[in-house]
């Protein structure tokens, strides 16, 4: 099983290391053609405006929408979650507009720009250590969204079928259970597509 990490900006090598801990192969994706060789895709954190611009420049918007249309799973973390969202709070336009959520950028305010905490994630047995860096949160969800984590009453992890999104950086700790959760989604989609 091969999982790609969109390598336009952000924490790519860390995601690849976490993917490899699950036993899957992790590959950086720099050109749209490379999407053909992977069964799932992670869009990493970074700066969503920059990632969105680079995605437009290199043809990734259409290519990743087509990838999702084939039922292949996508996992957006932090800025990657913003890029996946149908709506961004304020008047900013969306990027991929795939997942039926409204996200608010930099939602934790100056005082809490970066912090760590333990989170209960539905489907994972024990709490997961989460690193938040100028993180977004999910303000609104559509009817098909399954909320997987609340942090202080705010939604910070959600799933819609083969799409997964979280506000934090699961690649910055040794705990790879959220990557394992995503690898299981990819495996399920491969059996479903046989
Ligand atoms: N603040 C960034 C944005 O709005 C996201 C930060 C991150 O990915 N760590 O795009």
mmCIF file of C-alpha atoms and ligand atoms in Angstrom:
data_model
loop_
_atom_site.group_PDB
_atom_site.id
_atom_site.type_symbol
_atom_site.label_atom_id
_atom_site.label_comp_id
_atom_site.label_asym_id
_atom_site.label_seq_id
_atom_site.Cartn_x
_atom_site.Cartn_y
_atom_site.Cartn_z
ATOM 1 C CA UNK A 1 0.000 0.000 0.000
ATOM 2 C CA UNK A 2 1.371 3.404 -0.954
ATOM 3 C CA UNK A 3 0.404 6.716 0.635
ATOM 4 C CA UNK A 4 1.494 10.014 -0.897
ATOM 5 C CA UNK A 5 2.251 13.253 0.933
ATOM 6 C CA UNK A 6 1.622 16.432 -1.062
ATOM 7 C CA UNK A 7 5.109 17.970 -1.105
ATOM 8 C CA UNK A 8 4.537 21.604 -2.094
ATOM 9 C CA UNK A 9 5.177 23.039 1.385
ATOM 10 C CA UNK A 10 5.141 21.871 4.990
ATOM 11 C CA UNK A 11 6.105 18.913 7.173
ATOM 12 C CA UNK A 12 6.511 16.281 4.442
ATOM 13 C CA UNK A 13 9.344 14.090 5.765
ATOM 14 C CA UNK A 14 7.713 13.786 9.196
ATOM 15 C CA UNK A 15 4.484 12.531 7.605
ATOM 16 C CA UNK A 16 6.419 10.033 5.505
ATOM 17 C CA UNK A 17 8.164 8.727 8.653
ATOM 18 C CA UNK A 18 4.782 8.282 10.412
ATOM 19 C CA UNK A 19 3.298 6.507 7.369
ATOM 20 C CA UNK A 20 6.226 4.099 7.260
ATOM 21 C CA UNK A 21 5.626 3.188 10.927
ATOM 22 C CA UNK A 22 2.204 1.855 9.889
ATOM 23 C CA UNK A 23 3.922 -0.512 7.432
ATOM 24 C CA UNK A 24 2.704 1.379 4.337
ATOM 25 C CA UNK A 25 5.102 3.051 1.913
ATOM 26 C CA UNK A 26 5.214 6.881 2.068
ATOM 27 C CA UNK A 27 5.996 8.902 -1.067
ATOM 28 C CA UNK A 28 6.391 12.661 -1.592
ATOM 29 C CA UNK A 29 4.077 13.954 -4.342
ATOM 30 C CA UNK A 30 5.525 16.895 -6.275
ATOM 31 C CA UNK A 31 3.863 16.424 -9.659
ATOM 32 C CA UNK A 32 0.246 15.521 -10.483
ATOM 33 C CA UNK A 33 1.304 12.389 -12.435
ATOM 34 C CA UNK A 34 2.687 10.935 -9.206
ATOM 35 C CA UNK A 35 -0.844 10.717 -7.793
ATOM 36 C CA UNK A 36 -1.440 7.715 -10.081
ATOM 37 C CA UNK A 37 1.038 5.685 -8.058
ATOM 38 C CA UNK A 38 -0.578 6.112 -4.623
ATOM 39 C CA UNK A 39 -3.687 4.730 -2.902
ATOM 40 C CA UNK A 40 -4.195 7.577 -0.422
ATOM 41 C CA UNK A 41 -2.946 11.149 0.037
ATOM 42 C CA UNK A 42 -1.979 13.319 3.009
ATOM 43 C CA UNK A 43 -2.066 17.108 2.681
ATOM 44 C CA UNK A 44 0.297 18.435 5.375
ATOM 45 C CA UNK A 45 0.264 21.552 7.538
ATOM 46 C CA UNK A 46 2.043 24.733 6.539
ATOM 47 C CA UNK A 47 0.330 27.861 5.270
ATOM 48 C CA UNK A 48 -2.951 27.188 3.495
ATOM 49 C CA UNK A 49 -2.850 30.293 1.255
ATOM 50 C CA UNK A 50 0.607 29.293 -0.025
ATOM 51 C CA UNK A 51 -0.333 25.621 -0.456
ATOM 52 C CA UNK A 52 -3.536 26.674 -2.299
ATOM 53 C CA UNK A 53 -1.576 28.959 -4.648
ATOM 54 C CA UNK A 54 0.975 26.260 -5.458
ATOM 55 C CA UNK A 55 -1.813 23.709 -5.982
ATOM 56 C CA UNK A 56 -3.450 26.007 -8.541
ATOM 57 C CA UNK A 57 -0.131 26.682 -10.244
ATOM 58 C CA UNK A 58 0.739 22.998 -10.680
ATOM 59 C CA UNK A 59 -2.731 21.640 -11.542
ATOM 60 C CA UNK A 60 -3.343 19.887 -8.230
ATOM 61 C CA UNK A 61 -6.880 21.237 -7.651
ATOM 62 C CA UNK A 62 -8.428 19.227 -10.528
ATOM 63 C CA UNK A 63 -6.054 16.294 -10.059
ATOM 64 C CA UNK A 64 -6.850 15.853 -6.354
ATOM 65 C CA UNK A 65 -10.601 16.273 -6.973
ATOM 66 C CA UNK A 66 -10.348 13.464 -9.555
ATOM 67 C CA UNK A 67 -8.344 11.381 -7.043
ATOM 68 C CA UNK A 68 -11.144 11.840 -4.470
ATOM 69 C CA UNK A 69 -13.770 10.974 -7.114
ATOM 70 C CA UNK A 70 -12.109 7.591 -7.518
ATOM 71 C CA UNK A 71 -12.872 6.932 -3.832
ATOM 72 C CA UNK A 72 -9.234 7.275 -2.778
ATOM 73 C CA UNK A 73 -8.838 8.563 0.801
ATOM 74 C CA UNK A 74 -7.396 11.991 1.624
ATOM 75 C CA UNK A 75 -6.195 13.200 5.042
ATOM 76 C CA UNK A 76 -5.700 16.945 5.625
ATOM 77 C CA UNK A 77 -3.774 18.053 8.703
ATOM 78 C CA UNK A 78 -3.873 21.657 9.962
ATOM 79 C CA UNK A 79 -3.402 23.814 6.807
ATOM 80 C CA UNK A 80 -4.248 20.619 4.879
ATOM 81 C CA UNK A 81 -7.625 20.586 6.611
ATOM 82 C CA UNK A 82 -8.241 24.189 5.487
ATOM 83 C CA UNK A 83 -7.355 23.200 1.919
ATOM 84 C CA UNK A 84 -9.861 20.288 2.035
ATOM 85 C CA UNK A 85 -12.753 22.340 3.452
ATOM 86 C CA UNK A 86 -15.724 23.454 1.362
ATOM 87 C CA UNK A 87 -15.871 26.740 3.263
ATOM 88 C CA UNK A 88 -13.414 29.039 5.048
ATOM 89 C CA UNK A 89 -14.886 31.479 7.591
ATOM 90 C CA UNK A 90 -14.661 35.130 6.481
ATOM 91 C CA UNK A 91 -14.568 36.023 2.804
ATOM 92 C CA UNK A 92 -11.708 33.805 1.758
ATOM 93 C CA UNK A 93 -12.510 31.390 -1.085
ATOM 94 C CA UNK A 94 -12.076 27.645 -0.558
ATOM 95 C CA UNK A 95 -9.395 25.543 -2.276
ATOM 96 C CA UNK A 96 -10.316 21.890 -2.966
ATOM 97 C CA UNK A 97 -13.816 22.372 -1.503
ATOM 98 C CA UNK A 98 -14.215 18.634 -0.958
ATOM 99 C CA UNK A 99 -15.209 18.214 2.680
ATOM 100 C CA UNK A 100 -18.502 19.561 3.990
ATOM 101 C CA UNK A 101 -17.034 21.657 6.822
ATOM 102 C CA UNK A 102 -16.519 25.353 7.547
ATOM 103 C CA UNK A 103 -13.102 26.045 9.067
ATOM 104 C CA UNK A 104 -11.843 29.091 10.939
ATOM 105 C CA UNK A 105 -8.128 29.811 10.484
ATOM 106 C CA UNK A 106 -5.799 30.660 13.384
ATOM 107 C CA UNK A 107 -8.743 30.018 15.655
ATOM 108 C CA UNK A 108 -7.030 29.658 18.999
ATOM 109 C CA UNK A 109 -5.838 33.263 19.302
ATOM 110 C CA UNK A 110 -2.463 34.747 20.150
ATOM 111 C CA UNK A 111 -2.322 33.414 23.700
ATOM 112 C CA UNK A 112 -2.597 29.858 22.501
ATOM 113 C CA UNK A 113 -0.767 29.975 19.199
ATOM 114 C CA UNK A 114 1.049 26.725 19.911
ATOM 115 C CA UNK A 115 0.237 24.139 22.538
ATOM 116 C CA UNK A 116 0.090 20.409 23.172
ATOM 117 C CA UNK A 117 -2.588 18.302 24.795
ATOM 118 C CA UNK A 118 -4.009 14.774 24.954
ATOM 119 C CA UNK A 119 -7.120 14.176 22.884
ATOM 120 C CA UNK A 120 -9.716 11.428 22.847
ATOM 121 C CA UNK A 121 -10.286 10.402 19.235
ATOM 122 C CA UNK A 122 -13.286 8.244 18.401
ATOM 123 C CA UNK A 123 -12.027 4.932 17.005
ATOM 124 C CA UNK A 124 -8.654 5.123 18.834
ATOM 125 C CA UNK A 125 -8.459 3.420 22.241
ATOM 126 C CA UNK A 126 -6.340 5.784 24.379
ATOM 127 C CA UNK A 127 -5.790 9.557 24.161
ATOM 128 C CA UNK A 128 -3.474 10.809 21.437
ATOM 129 C CA UNK A 129 -0.849 13.532 22.038
ATOM 130 C CA UNK A 130 -1.647 16.469 19.777
ATOM 131 C CA UNK A 131 0.521 19.447 18.769
ATOM 132 C CA UNK A 132 -1.398 22.567 17.699
ATOM 133 C CA UNK A 133 0.431 25.325 15.772
ATOM 134 C CA UNK A 134 -1.608 28.385 14.740
ATOM 135 C CA UNK A 135 -4.340 25.836 14.268
ATOM 136 C CA UNK A 136 -7.723 26.085 12.572
ATOM 137 C CA UNK A 137 -10.913 24.616 14.012
ATOM 138 C CA UNK A 138 -14.073 23.269 12.443
ATOM 139 C CA UNK A 139 -16.925 25.730 13.001
ATOM 140 C CA UNK A 140 -19.731 23.982 11.137
ATOM 141 C CA UNK A 141 -20.277 20.515 9.737
ATOM 142 C CA UNK A 142 -22.667 19.132 7.122
ATOM 143 C CA UNK A 143 -24.945 16.106 7.760
ATOM 144 C CA UNK A 144 -22.459 13.499 6.458
ATOM 145 C CA UNK A 145 -19.663 14.499 8.798
ATOM 146 C CA UNK A 146 -18.670 12.278 11.685
ATOM 147 C CA UNK A 147 -17.087 14.281 14.516
ATOM 148 C CA UNK A 148 -14.141 12.320 15.950
ATOM 149 C CA UNK A 149 -12.693 14.765 18.490
ATOM 150 C CA UNK A 150 -13.844 17.703 20.562
ATOM 151 C CA UNK A 151 -11.349 19.939 22.321
ATOM 152 C CA UNK A 152 -13.045 22.330 24.767
ATOM 153 C CA UNK A 153 -16.319 21.906 22.832
ATOM 154 C CA UNK A 154 -14.673 22.709 19.502
ATOM 155 C CA UNK A 155 -14.379 20.173 16.674
ATOM 156 C CA UNK A 156 -10.747 19.361 15.869
ATOM 157 C CA UNK A 157 -10.992 15.992 14.051
ATOM 158 C CA UNK A 158 -13.688 14.900 11.611
ATOM 159 C CA UNK A 159 -14.369 12.357 8.904
ATOM 160 C CA UNK A 160 -16.636 12.275 5.876
ATOM 161 C CA UNK A 161 -16.460 8.845 4.262
ATOM 162 C CA UNK A 162 -12.990 8.665 2.705
ATOM 163 C CA UNK A 163 -11.981 12.176 3.827
ATOM 164 C CA UNK A 164 -10.271 12.785 7.186
ATOM 165 C CA UNK A 165 -9.213 16.118 8.699
ATOM 166 C CA UNK A 166 -7.591 17.278 11.917
ATOM 167 C CA UNK A 167 -6.585 20.691 13.300
ATOM 168 C CA UNK A 168 -3.297 19.542 14.790
ATOM 169 C CA UNK A 169 0.001 17.973 13.649
ATOM 170 C CA UNK A 170 -0.078 14.177 14.194
ATOM 171 C CA UNK A 171 3.288 13.845 12.392
ATOM 172 C CA UNK A 172 5.201 15.785 15.072
ATOM 173 C CA UNK A 173 4.995 13.087 17.761
ATOM 174 C CA UNK A 174 6.056 9.421 17.844
ATOM 175 C CA UNK A 175 2.411 8.455 18.169
ATOM 176 C CA UNK A 176 1.365 7.220 14.731
ATOM 177 C CA UNK A 177 -2.109 5.922 15.627
ATOM 178 C CA UNK A 178 -3.947 8.596 13.604
ATOM 179 C CA UNK A 179 -1.764 7.685 10.612
ATOM 180 C CA UNK A 180 -2.674 4.060 11.333
ATOM 181 C CA UNK A 181 -6.357 5.070 11.355
ATOM 182 C CA UNK A 182 -5.867 6.689 7.937
ATOM 183 C CA UNK A 183 -3.875 3.703 6.606
ATOM 184 C CA UNK A 184 -6.835 1.495 7.644
ATOM 185 C CA UNK A 185 -9.176 3.801 5.674
ATOM 186 C CA UNK A 186 -6.884 3.415 2.645
ATOM 187 C CA UNK A 187 -6.827 -0.350 3.031
ATOM 188 C CA UNK A 188 -10.652 -0.463 3.287
ATOM 189 C CA UNK A 189 -10.995 1.674 0.145
ATOM 190 C CA UNK A 190 -8.685 -0.683 -1.769
ATOM 191 C CA UNK A 191 -10.798 -3.718 -0.859
ATOM 192 C CA UNK A 192 -13.963 -1.788 -1.710
ATOM 193 C CA UNK A 193 -12.540 -0.874 -5.141
ATOM 194 C CA UNK A 194 -11.552 -4.456 -6.081
HETATM 195 N N1 LIG B 1 -2.197 29.026 10.268
HETATM 196 C C1 LIG B 1 -2.017 28.224 9.101
HETATM 197 C C2 LIG B 1 -3.063 28.560 8.027
HETATM 198 O O1 LIG B 1 -4.011 29.227 8.318
HETATM 199 C C3 LIG B 1 -2.102 26.732 9.446
HETATM 200 C C4 LIG B 1 -0.999 26.392 10.417
HETATM 201 C C5 LIG B 1 -0.458 25.002 10.326
HETATM 202 O O2 LIG B 1 -0.665 24.271 9.344
HETATM 203 N N2 LIG B 1 0.283 24.645 11.338
HETATM 204 O O3 LIG B 1 -2.928 28.181 6.908
#
